[in-house]
Amino acid sequence: MSEILFSADNRSLIVSVKGYNSTMPGYLLFYLFSDLYTLAMNPIQQRPTDGLLPFSMTLVGTNGLLVTDPGPNGVLTMNYMPTNGTI
């Protein structure tokens, strides 16, 4: 794991998992919270488009995520849905 943060609305916990290379790329894990704020046992795994080694994340607004990646694309920007873990 590289970084862990809460979504802007505190409905999910987002974890960046840095990959190893192009055959083992990194991904993001979204652990959703229930209405009672209990953490889901199983995360939703999402692989950012064009991302190989995501490691640093910054929230942008309510549903924006800026992810740095030392791979060829450098910086990834994406929108996410904290209620279902889609990017």
Short mmCIF file of C-alpha atoms in Angstrom, two decimals:
data_model
loop_
_atom_site.label_atom_id
_atom_site.label_comp_id
_atom_site.label_asym_id
_atom_site.label_seq_id
_atom_site.Cartn_x
_atom_site.Cartn_y
_atom_site.Cartn_z
CA MET A 1 0.00 0.00 0.00
CA SER A 2 1.14 3.50 -0.71
CA GLU A 3 -1.47 5.87 0.69
CA ILE A 4 -4.80 5.71 2.51
CA LEU A 5 -7.37 8.50 2.67
CA PHE A 6 -11.07 9.07 3.27
CA SER A 7 -13.31 10.27 0.46
CA ALA A 8 -14.43 13.89 0.70
CA ASP A 9 -17.85 12.84 2.01
CA ASN A 10 -16.42 10.17 4.36
CA ARG A 11 -18.44 7.41 2.64
CA SER A 12 -15.41 5.36 1.59
CA LEU A 13 -11.80 4.67 2.43
CA ILE A 14 -9.50 4.84 -0.62
CA VAL A 15 -6.23 2.92 -0.71
CA SER A 16 -3.61 3.21 -3.45
CA VAL A 17 -1.63 0.04 -4.05
CA LYS A 18 1.56 0.65 -5.98
CA GLY A 19 2.27 -1.92 -8.66
CA TYR A 20 5.57 -3.52 -9.53
CA ASN A 21 5.78 -3.15 -13.32
CA SER A 22 3.60 -3.31 -16.45
CA THR A 23 2.78 -6.98 -15.83
CA MET A 24 1.80 -6.25 -12.21
CA PRO A 25 0.27 -2.73 -12.33
CA GLY A 26 -1.06 -0.92 -9.30
CA TYR A 27 -4.69 -0.22 -8.47
CA LEU A 28 -7.01 1.60 -6.10
CA LEU A 29 -9.13 -0.08 -3.43
CA PHE A 30 -12.41 1.45 -2.31
CA TYR A 31 -13.71 0.26 1.06
CA LEU A 32 -17.29 1.48 1.30
CA PHE A 33 -18.97 2.43 4.57
CA SER A 34 -22.49 1.29 5.43
CA ASP A 35 -25.20 3.67 6.63
CA LEU A 36 -24.01 2.82 10.15
CA TYR A 37 -20.42 3.69 9.16
CA THR A 38 -19.08 0.17 9.39
CA LEU A 39 -16.31 -0.61 6.93
CA ALA A 40 -16.96 -3.15 4.17
CA MET A 41 -15.03 -6.39 4.51
CA ASN A 42 -14.33 -6.63 0.77
CA PRO A 43 -13.03 -3.66 -1.20
CA ILE A 44 -13.86 -2.70 -4.76
CA GLN A 45 -10.68 -2.83 -6.82
CA GLN A 46 -10.26 -0.31 -9.65
CA ARG A 47 -7.31 0.04 -11.99
CA PRO A 48 -6.85 3.64 -13.17
CA THR A 49 -6.75 4.02 -16.95
CA ASP A 50 -3.13 4.47 -18.08
CA GLY A 51 -1.85 4.00 -14.53
CA LEU A 52 0.94 1.60 -13.63
CA LEU A 53 2.26 2.60 -10.21
CA PRO A 54 -0.27 4.86 -8.44
CA PHE A 55 1.04 5.98 -5.07
CA SER A 56 0.19 9.51 -3.95
CA MET A 57 -3.43 10.72 -3.90
CA THR A 58 -5.00 14.12 -3.36
CA LEU A 59 -8.72 14.84 -3.17
CA VAL A 60 -9.93 17.53 -5.58
CA GLY A 61 -13.37 18.92 -4.81
CA THR A 62 -16.06 16.44 -3.86
CA ASN A 63 -15.46 13.65 -6.34
CA GLY A 64 -12.08 14.37 -7.90
CA LEU A 65 -8.90 12.45 -7.32
CA LEU A 66 -5.40 13.43 -8.39
CA VAL A 67 -3.06 10.44 -8.42
CA THR A 68 0.67 10.65 -9.04
CA ASP A 69 2.30 7.81 -10.91
CA PRO A 70 6.02 7.45 -11.75
CA GLY A 71 4.97 5.59 -14.92
CA PRO A 72 4.92 7.26 -18.34
CA ASN A 73 1.76 9.31 -17.65
CA GLY A 74 3.00 10.92 -14.42
CA VAL A 75 -0.24 12.36 -13.06
CA LEU A 76 -3.70 10.84 -13.34
CA THR A 77 -6.90 12.80 -12.78
CA MET A 78 -10.21 11.06 -12.33
CA ASN A 79 -13.68 11.36 -10.88
CA TYR A 80 -14.90 8.74 -8.45
CA MET A 81 -18.17 7.77 -6.83
CA PRO A 82 -17.63 7.16 -3.10
CA THR A 83 -20.95 5.32 -2.78
CA ASN A 84 -20.03 2.53 -5.19
CA GLY A 85 -16.27 2.79 -5.77
CA THR A 86 -16.34 3.50 -9.50
CA ILE A 87 -13.82 5.73 -11.22
#
